Tab-separated table of C-alpha atoms in Angstrom:
chain	number	residue	atom	x	y	z
A	1	MET	CA	-106.302	-0.911	-156.860
A	2	ARG	CA	-105.350	-3.387	-159.494
A	3	PRO	CA	-106.263	-2.825	-163.209
A	4	PHE	CA	-109.501	-4.295	-164.448
A	5	SER	CA	-111.616	-4.193	-167.563
A	6	TYR	CA	-115.341	-3.054	-167.559
A	7	SER	CA	-118.411	-3.808	-169.575
A	8	ARG	CA	-122.171	-3.320	-169.322
A	9	ALA	CA	-124.595	-6.322	-169.461
A	10	ASP	CA	-127.679	-5.908	-171.539
A	11	SER	CA	-129.722	-8.764	-170.001
A	12	PRO	CA	-129.585	-10.787	-166.770
A	13	ALA	CA	-128.759	-13.888	-168.989
A	14	ALA	CA	-125.951	-11.963	-170.734
A	15	ALA	CA	-124.507	-10.993	-167.291
A	16	ALA	CA	-124.421	-14.478	-166.049
A	17	GLN	CA	-122.836	-15.633	-169.343
A	18	ALA	CA	-120.119	-12.915	-169.087
A	19	ALA	CA	-119.395	-13.900	-165.482
A	20	GLN	CA	-118.186	-17.124	-166.455
A	21	ALA	CA	-114.900	-15.626	-167.399
A	22	GLU	CA	-111.984	-15.877	-165.061
A	23	GLY	CA	-111.897	-13.244	-162.657
A	24	ALA	CA	-115.286	-11.474	-163.613
A	25	ARG	CA	-117.487	-9.937	-160.951
A	26	PHE	CA	-120.912	-8.165	-161.155
A	27	ILE	CA	-120.946	-4.592	-159.884
A	28	ALA	CA	-124.124	-2.513	-159.011
A	29	GLY	CA	-123.872	0.044	-156.068
A	30	GLY	CA	-120.481	-1.121	-155.294
A	31	THR	CA	-120.645	-0.153	-151.712
A	32	ASN	CA	-118.792	-3.244	-150.575
A	33	LEU	CA	-117.036	-4.395	-153.522
A	34	LEU	CA	-115.102	-1.253	-154.259
A	35	ASP	CA	-113.853	-1.105	-150.732
A	36	LEU	CA	-112.503	-4.603	-150.902
A	37	MET	CA	-110.808	-3.723	-154.138
A	38	LYS	CA	-109.103	-0.849	-152.682
A	39	LEU	CA	-107.657	-3.094	-149.882
A	40	ASP	CA	-106.607	-5.723	-152.305
A	41	ILE	CA	-108.899	-8.330	-150.808
A	42	GLU	CA	-111.007	-8.581	-154.039
A	43	THR	CA	-109.007	-8.487	-157.218
A	44	PRO	CA	-111.386	-8.773	-160.054
A	45	LEU	CA	-109.988	-8.787	-163.659
A	46	HIS	CA	-113.327	-7.754	-165.228
A	47	LEU	CA	-116.377	-5.837	-163.796
A	48	ILE	CA	-119.780	-6.430	-165.284
A	49	ASP	CA	-122.056	-3.454	-164.738
A	50	VAL	CA	-125.588	-4.526	-164.055
A	51	ASN	CA	-127.187	-1.319	-163.195
A	52	HIS	CA	-129.034	-0.901	-166.542
A	53	LEU	CA	-130.966	-4.249	-166.525
A	54	GLY	CA	-134.419	-2.596	-165.222
A	55	LEU	CA	-134.420	-4.707	-162.150
A	56	ASP	CA	-135.264	-1.865	-159.771
A	57	GLN	CA	-139.013	-2.362	-159.402
A	58	ILE	CA	-141.145	-3.623	-156.596
A	59	GLU	CA	-144.167	-5.521	-157.859
A	60	ALA	CA	-147.083	-7.495	-156.543
A	61	THR	CA	-147.208	-11.231	-157.155
A	62	PRO	CA	-150.214	-13.103	-158.312
A	63	ASP	CA	-150.300	-14.841	-154.775
A	64	GLY	CA	-150.347	-11.540	-152.817
A	65	GLY	CA	-146.645	-11.158	-151.998
A	66	LEU	CA	-144.075	-8.811	-153.493
A	67	ARG	CA	-141.246	-9.200	-155.974
A	68	ILE	CA	-138.318	-7.033	-155.104
A	69	GLY	CA	-136.005	-6.476	-158.056
A	70	ALA	CA	-132.333	-7.242	-157.375
A	71	LEU	CA	-131.230	-3.643	-158.160
A	72	VAL	CA	-133.855	-1.904	-155.879
A	73	ARG	CA	-131.859	0.492	-153.614
A	74	ASN	CA	-132.133	-0.032	-149.907
A	75	THR	CA	-133.551	3.477	-149.414
A	76	ASP	CA	-136.286	2.727	-151.848
A	77	LEU	CA	-137.184	-0.501	-150.467
A	78	ALA	CA	-137.403	0.694	-146.835
A	79	ALA	CA	-139.517	3.659	-147.757
A	80	ASP	CA	-141.987	1.625	-150.018
A	81	GLN	CA	-145.422	1.947	-148.535
A	82	ARG	CA	-146.267	-1.694	-148.988
A	83	ILE	CA	-143.084	-2.743	-147.264
A	84	ARG	CA	-143.756	-0.377	-144.304
A	85	LYS	CA	-147.371	-1.736	-144.043
A	86	ASP	CA	-147.163	-5.430	-144.572
A	87	TYR	CA	-143.347	-6.117	-144.068
A	88	ALA	CA	-142.418	-3.594	-141.535
A	89	LEU	CA	-139.660	-5.966	-140.189
A	90	LEU	CA	-137.860	-5.508	-143.439
A	91	SER	CA	-138.166	-1.768	-143.317
A	92	ARG	CA	-136.892	-1.403	-139.901
A	93	ALA	CA	-133.874	-3.716	-140.434
A	94	LEU	CA	-132.947	-1.782	-143.654
A	95	LEU	CA	-133.039	1.608	-141.752
A	96	ALA	CA	-130.853	0.085	-139.103
A	97	GLY	CA	-128.187	-0.667	-141.583
A	98	ALA	CA	-125.318	1.610	-142.755
A	99	SER	CA	-125.949	5.263	-143.351
A	100	GLY	CA	-128.333	7.157	-145.571
A	101	GLN	CA	-125.710	7.893	-148.266
A	102	LEU	CA	-124.963	4.093	-148.471
A	103	ARG	CA	-128.529	3.044	-148.510
A	104	ASN	CA	-129.080	5.242	-151.468
A	105	MET	CA	-126.501	3.155	-153.442
A	106	ALA	CA	-126.759	-0.366	-151.908
A	107	THR	CA	-128.979	-2.623	-153.645
A	108	THR	CA	-131.160	-5.728	-152.651
A	109	ALA	CA	-128.849	-8.401	-154.094
A	110	GLY	CA	-125.751	-6.574	-153.122
A	111	ASN	CA	-126.922	-6.432	-149.434
A	112	LEU	CA	-127.332	-10.310	-149.477
A	113	LEU	CA	-123.976	-10.829	-150.996
A	114	GLN	CA	-121.881	-8.393	-148.801
A	115	ARG	CA	-118.893	-10.087	-147.281
A	116	THR	CA	-118.104	-10.372	-143.557
A	117	ARG	CA	-116.721	-7.470	-141.564
A	118	CYS	CA	-114.368	-9.647	-139.509
A	119	PRO	CA	-111.156	-7.412	-138.932
A	120	TYR	CA	-108.885	-10.390	-139.810
A	121	PHE	CA	-110.647	-10.819	-143.164
A	122	TYR	CA	-109.943	-6.983	-143.797
A	123	ASP	CA	-106.334	-7.279	-142.723
A	124	THR	CA	-104.279	-8.889	-145.509
A	125	ASN	CA	-101.406	-9.393	-143.215
A	126	GLN	CA	-103.538	-11.926	-141.123
A	127	ALA	CA	-104.393	-15.400	-141.981
A	128	CYS	CA	-107.961	-15.844	-143.261
A	129	ASN	CA	-109.612	-18.828	-144.882
A	130	LYS	CA	-112.271	-16.717	-146.514
A	131	ARG	CA	-109.709	-14.644	-148.257
A	132	GLN	CA	-107.089	-17.221	-148.864
A	133	PRO	CA	-108.362	-20.853	-148.534
A	134	GLY	CA	-106.115	-23.012	-146.388
A	135	SER	CA	-104.189	-20.064	-144.956
A	136	GLY	CA	-105.789	-20.582	-141.376
A	137	CYS	CA	-108.009	-18.246	-139.283
A	138	ALA	CA	-106.184	-15.548	-137.199
A	139	ALA	CA	-109.577	-14.694	-135.507
A	140	ILE	CA	-109.488	-18.022	-133.619
A	141	GLY	CA	-107.294	-17.315	-130.626
A	142	GLY	CA	-107.280	-13.574	-131.632
A	143	VAL	CA	-109.658	-10.716	-130.589
A	144	SER	CA	-112.990	-12.162	-131.279
A	145	ARG	CA	-115.583	-9.933	-129.449
A	146	GLN	CA	-117.496	-9.081	-132.704
A	147	LEU	CA	-117.418	-12.577	-134.108
A	148	GLY	CA	-119.647	-15.648	-134.141
A	149	VAL	CA	-120.829	-17.868	-131.356
A	150	ILE	CA	-122.851	-20.552	-133.341
A	151	GLY	CA	-122.692	-22.109	-136.857
A	152	VAL	CA	-118.983	-21.479	-136.814
A	153	SER	CA	-116.138	-23.887	-137.457
A	154	GLU	CA	-112.521	-24.585	-136.833
A	155	ALA	CA	-111.823	-22.891	-140.050
A	156	CYS	CA	-113.700	-19.689	-139.539
A	157	ILE	CA	-115.800	-17.743	-136.819
A	158	ALA	CA	-116.767	-14.680	-138.991
A	159	THR	CA	-120.321	-13.452	-138.955
A	160	HIS	CA	-122.730	-12.420	-141.722
A	161	PRO	CA	-123.169	-8.504	-141.404
A	162	SER	CA	-126.420	-7.814	-143.300
A	163	ASP	CA	-129.398	-6.358	-141.297
A	164	MET	CA	-131.726	-7.005	-144.365
A	165	ALA	CA	-130.959	-10.623	-144.460
A	166	ILE	CA	-132.300	-11.101	-140.912
A	167	ALA	CA	-135.601	-9.784	-141.913
A	168	MET	CA	-135.651	-11.724	-145.129
A	169	ARG	CA	-134.940	-14.950	-143.288
A	170	ALA	CA	-137.838	-14.348	-140.837
A	171	LEU	CA	-140.025	-13.505	-143.785
A	172	ASP	CA	-139.297	-16.660	-145.603
A	173	ALA	CA	-138.060	-14.878	-148.764
A	174	GLN	CA	-137.092	-16.578	-151.897
A	175	ILE	CA	-134.189	-15.660	-154.039
A	176	GLU	CA	-134.562	-15.787	-157.788
A	177	THR	CA	-131.765	-16.283	-160.134
A	178	VAL	CA	-130.635	-16.884	-163.644
A	179	LYS	CA	-127.799	-19.139	-164.562
A	180	PRO	CA	-125.255	-18.858	-167.584
A	181	ASP	CA	-127.283	-21.381	-169.604
A	182	GLY	CA	-130.380	-19.202	-169.256
A	183	SER	CA	-132.032	-21.517	-166.767
A	184	THR	CA	-133.700	-19.971	-163.582
A	185	ARG	CA	-134.310	-21.201	-160.105
A	186	SER	CA	-135.589	-19.997	-156.679
A	187	ILE	CA	-133.530	-20.501	-153.594
A	188	ALA	CA	-135.069	-20.303	-150.120
A	189	MET	CA	-133.491	-17.746	-147.861
A	190	ALA	CA	-132.860	-20.596	-145.328
A	191	ASP	CA	-130.670	-22.243	-147.892
A	192	PHE	CA	-128.832	-19.098	-149.412
A	193	HIS	CA	-126.047	-18.453	-147.010
A	194	GLN	CA	-123.797	-21.433	-146.186
A	195	LEU	CA	-122.032	-22.322	-142.922
A	196	PRO	CA	-118.409	-22.277	-143.116
A	197	GLY	CA	-117.446	-25.890	-142.394
A	198	THR	CA	-114.023	-26.577	-143.962
A	199	THR	CA	-114.716	-24.116	-146.913
A	200	PRO	CA	-115.544	-20.765	-145.480
A	201	ASN	CA	-114.697	-19.133	-148.947
A	202	ILE	CA	-117.870	-20.572	-150.251
A	203	GLU	CA	-120.474	-18.262	-148.807
A	204	THR	CA	-123.563	-18.753	-150.695
A	205	SER	CA	-125.322	-21.454	-152.784
A	206	LEU	CA	-124.862	-19.570	-155.997
A	207	THR	CA	-123.064	-21.570	-158.754
A	208	PRO	CA	-120.400	-19.880	-160.930
A	209	GLY	CA	-121.923	-17.121	-162.995
A	210	GLU	CA	-125.282	-17.390	-161.392
A	211	PHE	CA	-126.942	-13.874	-161.298
A	212	ILE	CA	-129.638	-12.784	-158.800
A	213	THR	CA	-132.683	-11.167	-160.495
A	214	ALA	CA	-135.217	-10.590	-157.604
A	215	VAL	CA	-136.155	-11.535	-154.054
A	216	THR	CA	-139.831	-12.605	-153.622
A	217	LEU	CA	-141.650	-12.149	-150.325
A	218	PRO	CA	-144.659	-14.423	-149.676
A	219	VAL	CA	-148.161	-13.372	-148.464
A	220	PRO	CA	-147.864	-11.028	-145.525
A	221	VAL	CA	-148.063	-12.832	-142.087
A	222	GLY	CA	-149.303	-9.946	-140.104
A	223	GLY	CA	-148.418	-9.575	-136.320
A	224	THR	CA	-146.200	-6.986	-134.576
A	225	HIS	CA	-142.826	-6.537	-136.311
A	226	ILE	CA	-139.862	-5.465	-134.281
A	227	TYR	CA	-136.101	-5.131	-135.389
A	228	HIS	CA	-133.641	-4.262	-132.654
A	229	LYS	CA	-129.887	-4.000	-133.111
A	230	VAL	CA	-127.368	-3.828	-130.338
A	231	ARG	CA	-124.157	-2.051	-131.353
A	232	ASP	CA	-121.293	-0.216	-129.940
A	233	ARG	CA	-122.483	3.097	-131.243
A	234	SER	CA	-125.782	4.353	-132.428
A	235	SER	CA	-125.123	4.530	-136.253
A	236	TYR	CA	-122.968	2.963	-138.922
A	237	ALA	CA	-121.879	0.014	-136.915
A	238	PHE	CA	-122.511	-3.606	-137.225
A	239	ALA	CA	-124.484	-5.617	-134.747
A	240	LEU	CA	-123.017	-7.214	-131.779
A	241	VAL	CA	-126.488	-8.878	-131.674
A	242	SER	CA	-129.679	-8.051	-133.612
A	243	VAL	CA	-133.192	-9.525	-133.201
A	244	GLY	CA	-135.857	-9.641	-135.769
A	245	LEU	CA	-139.235	-10.545	-134.264
A	246	ILE	CA	-142.773	-11.063	-135.659
A	247	LEU	CA	-145.154	-11.848	-132.975
A	248	GLN	CA	-148.845	-12.718	-133.440
A	249	LYS	CA	-151.755	-12.100	-130.956
A	250	ASP	CA	-151.911	-15.678	-129.823
A	251	GLY	CA	-148.089	-15.670	-128.680
A	252	SER	CA	-146.744	-17.436	-131.736
A	253	GLY	CA	-144.070	-15.834	-134.096
A	254	ARG	CA	-140.884	-15.895	-135.772
A	255	VAL	CA	-137.472	-14.857	-134.485
A	256	ALA	CA	-134.238	-14.350	-136.548
A	257	VAL	CA	-130.972	-13.232	-135.008
A	258	GLY	CA	-127.945	-11.446	-136.410
A	259	GLY	CA	-124.372	-10.769	-135.194
A	260	ILE	CA	-123.958	-14.283	-134.003
A	261	ALA	CA	-123.360	-16.576	-136.813
A	262	PRO	CA	-122.070	-16.909	-140.546
A	263	LYS	CA	-125.696	-16.632	-141.705
A	264	PRO	CA	-128.998	-15.090	-140.361
A	265	TRP	CA	-129.701	-17.350	-137.521
A	266	ARG	CA	-133.199	-18.888	-137.152
A	267	VAL	CA	-134.267	-22.123	-135.559
A	268	GLU	CA	-137.804	-22.804	-136.138
A	269	ALA	CA	-138.101	-25.263	-133.199
A	270	ALA	CA	-137.154	-22.414	-130.947
A	271	GLU	CA	-140.047	-20.292	-131.995
A	272	ALA	CA	-142.670	-22.825	-130.738
A	273	LEU	CA	-141.274	-21.827	-127.174
A	274	LEU	CA	-142.126	-18.054	-127.624
A	275	PRO	CA	-145.069	-18.422	-125.181
A	276	LYS	CA	-142.621	-19.631	-122.510
A	277	GLY	CA	-140.322	-16.455	-122.787
A	278	ALA	CA	-137.131	-15.209	-123.892
A	279	LYS	CA	-134.940	-17.675	-121.759
A	280	ALA	CA	-136.439	-20.787	-123.303
A	281	VAL	CA	-136.314	-19.519	-126.732
A	282	SER	CA	-132.681	-18.444	-126.436
A	283	GLU	CA	-131.477	-21.675	-124.857
A	284	ARG	CA	-133.140	-23.785	-127.832
A	285	LEU	CA	-131.770	-21.089	-130.412
A	286	LEU	CA	-128.285	-21.159	-129.058
A	287	ASP	CA	-128.120	-24.846	-128.510
A	288	GLY	CA	-124.589	-26.138	-129.642
A	289	ALA	CA	-123.039	-22.575	-129.329
A	290	THR	CA	-119.229	-22.600	-129.057
A	291	PRO	CA	-118.345	-18.926	-127.894
A	292	THR	CA	-114.794	-17.779	-127.285
A	293	HIS	CA	-113.614	-15.983	-124.031
A	294	ASP	CA	-114.229	-12.722	-125.773
A	295	ASN	CA	-117.754	-13.158	-127.030
A	296	GLN	CA	-119.242	-15.358	-124.392
A	297	PHE	CA	-121.392	-12.245	-123.383
A	298	LYS	CA	-123.344	-12.652	-126.560
A	299	LEU	CA	-125.217	-15.603	-125.239
A	300	THR	CA	-126.700	-13.484	-122.292
A	301	LEU	CA	-127.104	-10.466	-124.707
A	302	VAL	CA	-129.199	-12.444	-127.117
A	303	GLU	CA	-131.571	-13.582	-124.240
A	304	ARG	CA	-131.736	-10.060	-122.829
A	305	THR	CA	-132.401	-8.379	-126.201
A	306	LEU	CA	-135.002	-10.990	-127.204
A	307	GLY	CA	-136.715	-10.372	-123.843
A	308	SER	CA	-136.779	-6.752	-124.505
A	309	VAL	CA	-137.964	-6.946	-127.996
A	310	LEU	CA	-140.853	-9.508	-126.795
A	311	ALA	CA	-141.995	-6.933	-124.126
A	312	GLN	CA	-141.983	-4.123	-126.692
A	313	ALA	CA	-143.968	-6.269	-129.232
A	314	ARG	CA	-146.618	-7.242	-126.511
A	315	ASP	CA	-147.042	-3.564	-125.542
A	316	GLU	CA	-147.342	-2.568	-129.195
A	317	ALA	CA	-149.825	-5.429	-129.709
């Protein structure tokens, strides 16, 4: 691990201002960043500790939703009775991720910002445009079983690893931020993670120094909430395919899919086809997919997982 300096921020705006310095990074739970520092993938010159900013509360909003502080730990968020009752998809997705020890440390904002688990990104001997822009993508033409089938590009086929983000996308969450100049904004979850295009190193719509303060959830939508994660082993493994479903009694609903794209994958036009079944939804959801020989199976796996989840939701309803 390379040498770095350290400081504590005393306000969100001060944290954002400090992050303008070259090589500065925020640190909270550190469950992803510290691993990447040890591997010499992330090499920050300065760490800004944001753990003492009081952003660890879950509060009701005036319109009947919830505001989740950026530093709420995954364990606390999954266990909150309001989340379990009204946003069960989120609780289920969180509990499907990582291990209990990691959920005790991981934060809401950190979960959204975690970087890909693509093995070529983690191997500094391999070319990776995320790690070193312009160096190429060794995953293309390499072993790509775990990697993306849609939303990818000729520069990158990595997937986004977060389970929580899948639920947040289905729930139409908004991400609140503060910029170094003190101004604030709200970013729709749909617009937060970026597709790779020719710049896979740019993973979110955050501007330099911009700091996440909270995630807000709108009024509960009701329905039956299911999150199902297909993986190579039953715990502490990232998704081959995951499906987050909210199904209403009239057959309408929302679907977001993980393990297949560089961002949580949701196509609202596909949701209109839910009454027609998993095959129709999957065909629209995966329209334009460009799988490799290694991960072609994910197209079928999405359809079968969605079919299983739809059947479970109808039984529960």
